[in-house]
mmCIF file of C-alpha atoms and ligand atoms in Angstrom:
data_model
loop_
_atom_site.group_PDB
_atom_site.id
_atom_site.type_symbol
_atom_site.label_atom_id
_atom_site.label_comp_id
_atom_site.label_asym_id
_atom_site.label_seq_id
_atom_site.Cartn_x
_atom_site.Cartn_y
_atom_site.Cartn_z
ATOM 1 C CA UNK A 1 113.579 65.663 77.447
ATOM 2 C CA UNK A 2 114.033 63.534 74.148
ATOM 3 C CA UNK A 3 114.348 60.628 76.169
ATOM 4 C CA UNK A 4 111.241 61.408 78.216
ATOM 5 C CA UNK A 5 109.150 61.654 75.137
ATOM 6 C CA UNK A 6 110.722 58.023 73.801
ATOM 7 C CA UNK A 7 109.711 56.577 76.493
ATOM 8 C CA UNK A 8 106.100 57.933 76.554
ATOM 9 C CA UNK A 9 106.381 56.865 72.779
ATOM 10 C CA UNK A 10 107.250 53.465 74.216
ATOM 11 C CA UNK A 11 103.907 52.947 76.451
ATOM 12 C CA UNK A 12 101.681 52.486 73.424
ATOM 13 C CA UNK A 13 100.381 49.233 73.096
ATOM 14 C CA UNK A 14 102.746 48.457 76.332
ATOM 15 C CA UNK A 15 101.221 50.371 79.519
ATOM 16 C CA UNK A 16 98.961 53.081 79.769
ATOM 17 C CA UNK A 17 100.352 56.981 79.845
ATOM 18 C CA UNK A 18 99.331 58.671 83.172
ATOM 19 C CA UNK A 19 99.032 62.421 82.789
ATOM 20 C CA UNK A 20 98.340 65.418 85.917
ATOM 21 C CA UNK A 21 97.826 68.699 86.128
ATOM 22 C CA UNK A 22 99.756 70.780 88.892
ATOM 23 C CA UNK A 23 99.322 74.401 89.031
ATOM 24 C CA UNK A 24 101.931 74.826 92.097
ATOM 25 C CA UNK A 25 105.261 73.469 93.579
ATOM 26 C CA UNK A 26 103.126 71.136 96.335
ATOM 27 C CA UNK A 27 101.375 69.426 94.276
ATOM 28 C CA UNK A 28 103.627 68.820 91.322
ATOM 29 C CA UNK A 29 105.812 67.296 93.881
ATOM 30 C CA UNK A 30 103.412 64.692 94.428
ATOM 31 C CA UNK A 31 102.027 64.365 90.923
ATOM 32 C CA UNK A 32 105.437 63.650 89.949
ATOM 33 C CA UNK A 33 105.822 60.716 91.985
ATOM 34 C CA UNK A 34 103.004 59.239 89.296
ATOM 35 C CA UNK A 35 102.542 60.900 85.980
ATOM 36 C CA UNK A 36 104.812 60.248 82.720
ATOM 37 C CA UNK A 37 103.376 63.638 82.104
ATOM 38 C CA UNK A 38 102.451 66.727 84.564
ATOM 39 C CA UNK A 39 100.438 68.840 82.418
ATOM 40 C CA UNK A 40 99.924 73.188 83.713
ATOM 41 C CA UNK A 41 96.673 72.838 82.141
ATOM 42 C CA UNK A 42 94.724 76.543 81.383
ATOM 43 C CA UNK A 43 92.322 74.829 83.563
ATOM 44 C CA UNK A 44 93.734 76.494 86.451
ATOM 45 C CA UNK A 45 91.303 79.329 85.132
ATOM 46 C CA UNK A 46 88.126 77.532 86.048
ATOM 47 C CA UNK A 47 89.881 75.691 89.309
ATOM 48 C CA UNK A 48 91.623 78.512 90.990
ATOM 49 C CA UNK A 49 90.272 81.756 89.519
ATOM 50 C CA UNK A 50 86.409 80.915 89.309
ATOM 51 C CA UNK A 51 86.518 82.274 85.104
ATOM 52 C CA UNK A 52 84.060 80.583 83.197
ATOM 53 C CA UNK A 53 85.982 80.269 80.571
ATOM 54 C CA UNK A 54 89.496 79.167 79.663
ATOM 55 C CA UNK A 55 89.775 82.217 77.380
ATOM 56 C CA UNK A 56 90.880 84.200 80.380
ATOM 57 C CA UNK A 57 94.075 83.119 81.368
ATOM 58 C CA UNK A 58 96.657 85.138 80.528
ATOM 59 C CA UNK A 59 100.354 84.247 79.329
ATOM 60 C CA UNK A 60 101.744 85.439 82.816
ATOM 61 C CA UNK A 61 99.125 83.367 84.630
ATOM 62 C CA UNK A 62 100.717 80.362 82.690
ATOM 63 C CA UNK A 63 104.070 81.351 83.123
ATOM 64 C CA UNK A 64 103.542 82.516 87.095
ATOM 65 C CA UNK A 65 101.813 78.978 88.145
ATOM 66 C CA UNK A 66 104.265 76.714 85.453
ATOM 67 C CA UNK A 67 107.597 79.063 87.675
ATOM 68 C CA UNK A 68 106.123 77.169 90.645
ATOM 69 C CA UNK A 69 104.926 74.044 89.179
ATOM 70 C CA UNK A 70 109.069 73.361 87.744
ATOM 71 C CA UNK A 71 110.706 73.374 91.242
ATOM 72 C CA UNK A 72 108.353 69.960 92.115
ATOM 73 C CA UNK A 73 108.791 68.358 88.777
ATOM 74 C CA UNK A 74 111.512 66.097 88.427
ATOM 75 C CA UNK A 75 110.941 63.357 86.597
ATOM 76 C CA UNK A 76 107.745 63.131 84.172
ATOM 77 C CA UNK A 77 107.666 65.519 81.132
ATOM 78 C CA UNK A 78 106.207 69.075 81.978
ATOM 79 C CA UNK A 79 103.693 70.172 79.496
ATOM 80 C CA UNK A 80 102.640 73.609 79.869
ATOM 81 C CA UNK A 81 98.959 75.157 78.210
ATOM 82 C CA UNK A 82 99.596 78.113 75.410
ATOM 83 C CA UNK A 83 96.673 79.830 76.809
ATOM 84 C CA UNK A 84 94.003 81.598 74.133
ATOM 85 C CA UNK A 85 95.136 84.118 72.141
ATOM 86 C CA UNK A 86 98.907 83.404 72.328
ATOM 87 C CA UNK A 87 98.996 81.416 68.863
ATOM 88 C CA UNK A 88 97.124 83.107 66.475
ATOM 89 C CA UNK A 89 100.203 83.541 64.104
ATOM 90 C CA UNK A 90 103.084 81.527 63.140
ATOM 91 C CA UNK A 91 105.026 84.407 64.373
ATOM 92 C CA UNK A 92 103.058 84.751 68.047
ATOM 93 C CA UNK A 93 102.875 81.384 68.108
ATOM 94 C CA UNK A 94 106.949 81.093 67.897
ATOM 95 C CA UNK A 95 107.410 83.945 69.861
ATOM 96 C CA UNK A 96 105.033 83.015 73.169
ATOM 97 C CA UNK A 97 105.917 79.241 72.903
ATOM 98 C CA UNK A 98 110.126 80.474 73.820
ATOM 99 C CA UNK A 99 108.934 82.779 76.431
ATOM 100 C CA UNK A 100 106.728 80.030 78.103
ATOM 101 C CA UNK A 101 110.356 77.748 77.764
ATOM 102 C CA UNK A 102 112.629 80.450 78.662
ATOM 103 C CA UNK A 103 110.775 81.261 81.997
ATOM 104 C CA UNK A 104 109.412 77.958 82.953
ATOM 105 C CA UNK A 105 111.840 75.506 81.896
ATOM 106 C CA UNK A 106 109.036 73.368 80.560
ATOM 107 C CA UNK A 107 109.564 70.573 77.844
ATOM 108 C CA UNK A 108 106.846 70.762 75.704
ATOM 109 C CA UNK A 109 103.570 73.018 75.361
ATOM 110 C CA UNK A 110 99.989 72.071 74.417
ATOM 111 C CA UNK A 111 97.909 73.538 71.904
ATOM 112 C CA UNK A 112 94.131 73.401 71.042
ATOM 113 C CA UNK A 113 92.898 72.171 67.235
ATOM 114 C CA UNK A 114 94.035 70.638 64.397
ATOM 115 C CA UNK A 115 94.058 72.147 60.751
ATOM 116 C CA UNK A 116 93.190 74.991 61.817
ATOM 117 C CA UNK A 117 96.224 75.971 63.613
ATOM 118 C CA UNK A 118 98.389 73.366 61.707
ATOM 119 C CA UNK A 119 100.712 76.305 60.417
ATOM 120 C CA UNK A 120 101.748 77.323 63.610
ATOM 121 C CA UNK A 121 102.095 73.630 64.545
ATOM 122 C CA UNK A 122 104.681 73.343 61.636
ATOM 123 C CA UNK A 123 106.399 76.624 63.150
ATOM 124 C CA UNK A 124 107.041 75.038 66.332
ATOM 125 C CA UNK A 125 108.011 72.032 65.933
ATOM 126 C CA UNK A 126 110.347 73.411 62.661
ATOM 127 C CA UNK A 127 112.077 75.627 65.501
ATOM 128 C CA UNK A 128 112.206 72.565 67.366
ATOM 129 C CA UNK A 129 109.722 73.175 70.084
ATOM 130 C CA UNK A 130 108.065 70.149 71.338
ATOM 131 C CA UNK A 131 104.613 70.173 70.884
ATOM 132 C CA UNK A 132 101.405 68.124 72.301
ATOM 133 C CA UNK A 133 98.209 68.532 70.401
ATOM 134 C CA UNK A 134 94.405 68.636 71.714
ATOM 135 C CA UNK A 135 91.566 67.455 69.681
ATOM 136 C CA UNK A 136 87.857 67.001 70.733
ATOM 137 C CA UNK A 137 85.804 69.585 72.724
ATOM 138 C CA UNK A 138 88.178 72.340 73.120
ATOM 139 C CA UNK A 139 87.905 74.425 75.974
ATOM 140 C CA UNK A 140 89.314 77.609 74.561
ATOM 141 C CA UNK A 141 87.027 78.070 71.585
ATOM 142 C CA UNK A 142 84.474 75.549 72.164
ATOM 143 C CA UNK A 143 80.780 77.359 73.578
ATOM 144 C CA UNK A 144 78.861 74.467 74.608
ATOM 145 C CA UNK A 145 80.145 72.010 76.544
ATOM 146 C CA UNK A 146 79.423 68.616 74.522
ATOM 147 C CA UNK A 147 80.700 65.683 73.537
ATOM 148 C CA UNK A 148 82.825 65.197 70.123
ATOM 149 C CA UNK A 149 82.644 62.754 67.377
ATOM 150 C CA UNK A 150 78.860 61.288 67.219
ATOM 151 C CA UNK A 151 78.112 61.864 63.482
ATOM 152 C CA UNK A 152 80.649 59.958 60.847
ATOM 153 C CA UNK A 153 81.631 64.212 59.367
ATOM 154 C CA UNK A 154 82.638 64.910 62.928
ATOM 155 C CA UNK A 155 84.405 61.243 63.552
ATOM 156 C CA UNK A 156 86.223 61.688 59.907
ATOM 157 C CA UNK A 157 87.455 65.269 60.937
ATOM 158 C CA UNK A 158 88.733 64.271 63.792
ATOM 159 C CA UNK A 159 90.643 61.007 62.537
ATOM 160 C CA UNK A 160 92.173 63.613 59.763
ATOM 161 C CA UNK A 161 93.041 66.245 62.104
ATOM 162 C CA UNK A 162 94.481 63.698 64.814
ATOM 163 C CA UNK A 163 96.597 61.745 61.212
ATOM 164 C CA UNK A 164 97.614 65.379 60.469
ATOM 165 C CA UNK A 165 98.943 66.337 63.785
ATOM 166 C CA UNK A 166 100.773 63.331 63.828
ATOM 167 C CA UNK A 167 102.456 63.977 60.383
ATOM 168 C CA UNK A 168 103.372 67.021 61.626
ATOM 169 C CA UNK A 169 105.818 65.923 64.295
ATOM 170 C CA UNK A 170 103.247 66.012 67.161
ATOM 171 C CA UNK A 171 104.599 63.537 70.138
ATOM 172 C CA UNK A 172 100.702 62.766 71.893
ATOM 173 C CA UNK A 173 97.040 63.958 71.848
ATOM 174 C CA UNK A 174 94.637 64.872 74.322
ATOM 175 C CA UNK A 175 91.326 63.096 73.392
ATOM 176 C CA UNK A 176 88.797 65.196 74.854
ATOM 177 C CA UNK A 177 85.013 64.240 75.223
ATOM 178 C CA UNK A 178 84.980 61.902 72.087
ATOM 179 C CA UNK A 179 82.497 59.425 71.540
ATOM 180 C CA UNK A 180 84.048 55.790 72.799
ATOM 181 C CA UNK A 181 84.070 54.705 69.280
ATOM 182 C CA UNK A 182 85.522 57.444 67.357
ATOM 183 C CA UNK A 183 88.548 57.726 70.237
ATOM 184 C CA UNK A 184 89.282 54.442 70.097
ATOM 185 C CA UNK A 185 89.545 54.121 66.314
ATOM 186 C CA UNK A 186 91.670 57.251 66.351
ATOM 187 C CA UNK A 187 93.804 55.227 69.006
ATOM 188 C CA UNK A 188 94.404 52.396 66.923
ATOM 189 C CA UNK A 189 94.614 54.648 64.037
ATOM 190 C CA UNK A 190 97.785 56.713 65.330
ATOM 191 C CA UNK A 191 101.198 55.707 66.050
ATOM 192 C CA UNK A 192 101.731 58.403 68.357
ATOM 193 C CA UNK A 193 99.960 58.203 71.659
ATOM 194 C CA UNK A 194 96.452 59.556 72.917
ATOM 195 C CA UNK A 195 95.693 60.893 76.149
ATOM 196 C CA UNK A 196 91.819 60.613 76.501
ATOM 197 C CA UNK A 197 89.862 62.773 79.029
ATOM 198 C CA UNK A 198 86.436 61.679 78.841
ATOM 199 C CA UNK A 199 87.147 59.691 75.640
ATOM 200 C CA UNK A 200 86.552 56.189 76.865
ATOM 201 C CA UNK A 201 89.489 53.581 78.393
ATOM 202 C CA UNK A 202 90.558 52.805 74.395
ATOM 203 C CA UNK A 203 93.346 55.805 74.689
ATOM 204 C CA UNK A 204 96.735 55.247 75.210
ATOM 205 C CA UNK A 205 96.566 56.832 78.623
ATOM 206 C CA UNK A 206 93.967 59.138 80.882
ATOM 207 C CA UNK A 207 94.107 62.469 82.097
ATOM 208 C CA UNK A 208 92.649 64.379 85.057
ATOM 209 C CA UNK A 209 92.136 67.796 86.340
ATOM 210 C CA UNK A 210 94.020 66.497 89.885
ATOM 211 C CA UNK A 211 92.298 69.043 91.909
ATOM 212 C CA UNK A 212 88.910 67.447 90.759
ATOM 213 C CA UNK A 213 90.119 63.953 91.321
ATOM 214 C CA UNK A 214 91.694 64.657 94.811
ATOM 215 C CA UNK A 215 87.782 66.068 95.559
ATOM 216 C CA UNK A 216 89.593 69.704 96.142
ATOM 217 C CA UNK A 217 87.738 71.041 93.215
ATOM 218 C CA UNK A 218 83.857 70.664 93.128
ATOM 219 C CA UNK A 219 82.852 69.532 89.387
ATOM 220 C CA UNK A 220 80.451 67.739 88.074
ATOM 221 C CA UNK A 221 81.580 66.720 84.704
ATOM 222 C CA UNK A 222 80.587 63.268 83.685
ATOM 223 C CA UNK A 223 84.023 62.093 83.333
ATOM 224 C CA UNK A 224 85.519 63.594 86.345
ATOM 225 C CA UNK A 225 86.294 60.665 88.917
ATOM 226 C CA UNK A 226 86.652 61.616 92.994
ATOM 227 C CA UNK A 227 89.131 59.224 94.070
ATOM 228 C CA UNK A 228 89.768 60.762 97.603
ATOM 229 C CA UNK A 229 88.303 63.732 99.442
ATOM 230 C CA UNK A 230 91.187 66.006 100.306
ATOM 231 C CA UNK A 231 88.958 68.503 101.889
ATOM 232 C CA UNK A 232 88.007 65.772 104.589
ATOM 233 C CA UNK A 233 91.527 65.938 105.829
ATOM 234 C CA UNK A 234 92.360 69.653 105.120
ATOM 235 C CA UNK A 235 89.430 70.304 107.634
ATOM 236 C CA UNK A 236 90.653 67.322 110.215
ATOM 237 C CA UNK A 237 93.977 69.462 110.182
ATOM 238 C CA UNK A 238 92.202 72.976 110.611
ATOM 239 C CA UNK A 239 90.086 71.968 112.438
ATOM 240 C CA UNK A 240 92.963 70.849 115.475
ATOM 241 C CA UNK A 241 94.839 73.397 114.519
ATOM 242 C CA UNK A 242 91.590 75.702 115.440
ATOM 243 C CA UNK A 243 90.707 74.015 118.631
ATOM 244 C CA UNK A 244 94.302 73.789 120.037
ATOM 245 C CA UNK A 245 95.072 77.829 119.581
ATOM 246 C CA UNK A 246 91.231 78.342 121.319
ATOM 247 C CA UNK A 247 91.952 75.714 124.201
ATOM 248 C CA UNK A 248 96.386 77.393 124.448
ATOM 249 C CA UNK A 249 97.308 73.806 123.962
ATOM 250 C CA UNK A 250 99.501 75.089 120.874
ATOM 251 C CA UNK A 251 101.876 76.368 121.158
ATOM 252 C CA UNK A 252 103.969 74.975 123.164
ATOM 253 C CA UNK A 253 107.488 75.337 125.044
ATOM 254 C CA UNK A 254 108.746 73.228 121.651
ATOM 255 C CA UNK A 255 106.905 75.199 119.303
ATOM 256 C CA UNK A 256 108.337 78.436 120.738
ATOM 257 C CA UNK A 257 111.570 80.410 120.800
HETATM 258 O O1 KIV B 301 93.665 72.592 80.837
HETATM 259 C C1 KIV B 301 93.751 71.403 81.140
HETATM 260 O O2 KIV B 301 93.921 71.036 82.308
HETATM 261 C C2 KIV B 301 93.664 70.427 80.053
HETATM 262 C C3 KIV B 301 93.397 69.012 80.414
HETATM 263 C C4 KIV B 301 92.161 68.833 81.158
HETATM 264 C C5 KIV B 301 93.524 68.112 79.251
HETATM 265 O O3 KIV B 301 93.804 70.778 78.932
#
C-alpha cells in the first residue's frame, strides 16, 4: 500500500492521477484496469439508494458495498468514504476508521473538511491509518449545492485548510467544486497531490462518479461528463434476451441440461 501511495506521490507534475468510484465487485474489476485510485465514494447514497443526501449512508452500507468492491480491486489504491457521523471524535474517528480496514481490506479512507476535523485527522494518521482529505463543497455537511472558493476569505481558507491537511500527513485531496483559480493555486501550492472534481483541469488528477460517466446514473451536475451510454447496451442485451425467451429461440439444447 506504501508503495501505491509513492507512486501516486510520483504523478505530480509527471502524469495526471485517475481516480473511480466502484460500489460493487463488477465494476471495480473494470475500474481497476484504469484508476491509480478506486474510490467507495458515500455517493453510492444518491446513485443506488435515491437519498438526497449523503448524510444517510450508514457505516454498514460502506462496509457492505467496499466487501464487494475488494474482490475486483487489484491494483490501484482502494479508498473507502467514512460516511457522516462516523468521525465526530478522535476516539469514533479511530475506532470506525479500523472497522472500515478490518472488514474491507481497504488502504486508505476519505474524510470531509479541514480544521475542523483536523484532530481526528492527527488521530488517524498517528495510529497510522492512511488518510485522503476532501476540501471544497462537501457533500456531507454542505446544504446548497454551490461552488467553492469565489471570494479571496473563502480562497484563503481553503489554501490553509488544504497546507494544513498536508502538514498533517495527508497523502491527496479531493478538490471539489472550486473556482478554476483558487484550485489551481492550491495545486501549485501543495506538494501532495489534488484530485479535482469540478475544480478545473489545474489538479493533479480528476475524479468521477463512474456510474454518471458510464451514462448509468442520470445527473445533471455541471461537471459530470457522459462518456458512453451503458444503458444503450444494457437494453440491446435485454432486449434479445426478451425477444428470444418470447419467440423459444433460448434456450437451447446447449443452454440446457
Ligand atoms: O462520494 C464520492 O463519490 C466522492 C467523490 C465524488 C469525490 O466523494
Amino acid at each position: 500500500m506504501k508503495d501505491k501511495i509513492k507512486k501516486i506521490l510520483k504523478k505530480k507534475h509527471n502524469s495526471k492521477i485517475v481516480c473511480l468510484t466502484a460500489y460493487s465487485k463488477n465494476i471495480a474489476e473494470e475500474v481497476d484496469k484504469y484508476a491509480d485510485i478506486t474510490l467507495v465514494g458515500d455517493s453510492l447514497g444518491s446513485v443506488l439508494y435515491n437519498y438526497t443526501t449523503t448524510r444517510k449512508v450508514t457505516l454498514k452500507d460502506m462496509i457492505d458495498h467496499s466487501r464487494s468492491a475488494r474482490l475486483g480491486i487489484k491494483k490501484s489504491l482502494m479508498v473507502v468514504d467514512m460516511p457522516h457521523n462516523t468521525y465526530n471524535t478522535k476516539s469514533s474517528a479511530l475506532k470506525n476508521a479500523k472497522k472500515i480496514i478490518k472488514e474491507t481490506r481497504c488502504d486508505a479512507v476519505k474524510l470531509e473538511g479541514g480544521k475542523k476535523i483536523i484532530n481526528q485527522i492527527k488521530h488517524l494518521i498517528k495510529n497510522k491509518i492512511q488518510v485522503m482529505g476532501h476540501l471544497g463543497l462537501l457533500p456531507q455537511t454542505t446544504k446548497k449545492f454551490k461552488s467553492k472558493g469565489k471570494s479571496v476569505k473563502e480562497k484563503n481558507q481553503l489554501i490553509k485548510d488544504a497546507l494544513l491537511l498536508q502538514s498533517n500527513g495527508v497523502f491527496g485531496i479531493v478538490l471539489e467544486c472550486i473556482k478554476t483559480s483558487t484550485a489551481k493555486q492550491i495545486t501549485e501550492t501543495l506538494k501532495i497531490p489534488t484530485i479535482g472534481i469540478g475544480s478545473s483541469v489545474h489538479c493533479d488528477g480528476q475524479v468521477l462518479v463512474t456510474d454518471d460517466l458510464i451514462g448509468l446514473n442520470n445527473s445533471n451536475i455541471k461537471f459530470v461528463k457522459k462518456f458512453v451510454n451503458i444503458r444503450k447496451y444494457l437494453n440491446y442485451g435485454l432486449r434479445k434476451f426478451t425477444l428470444e425467451v418470447k419467440a423459444k429461440k433460448y434456450p437451447t439444447k446447449k443452454h440446457s441440461y
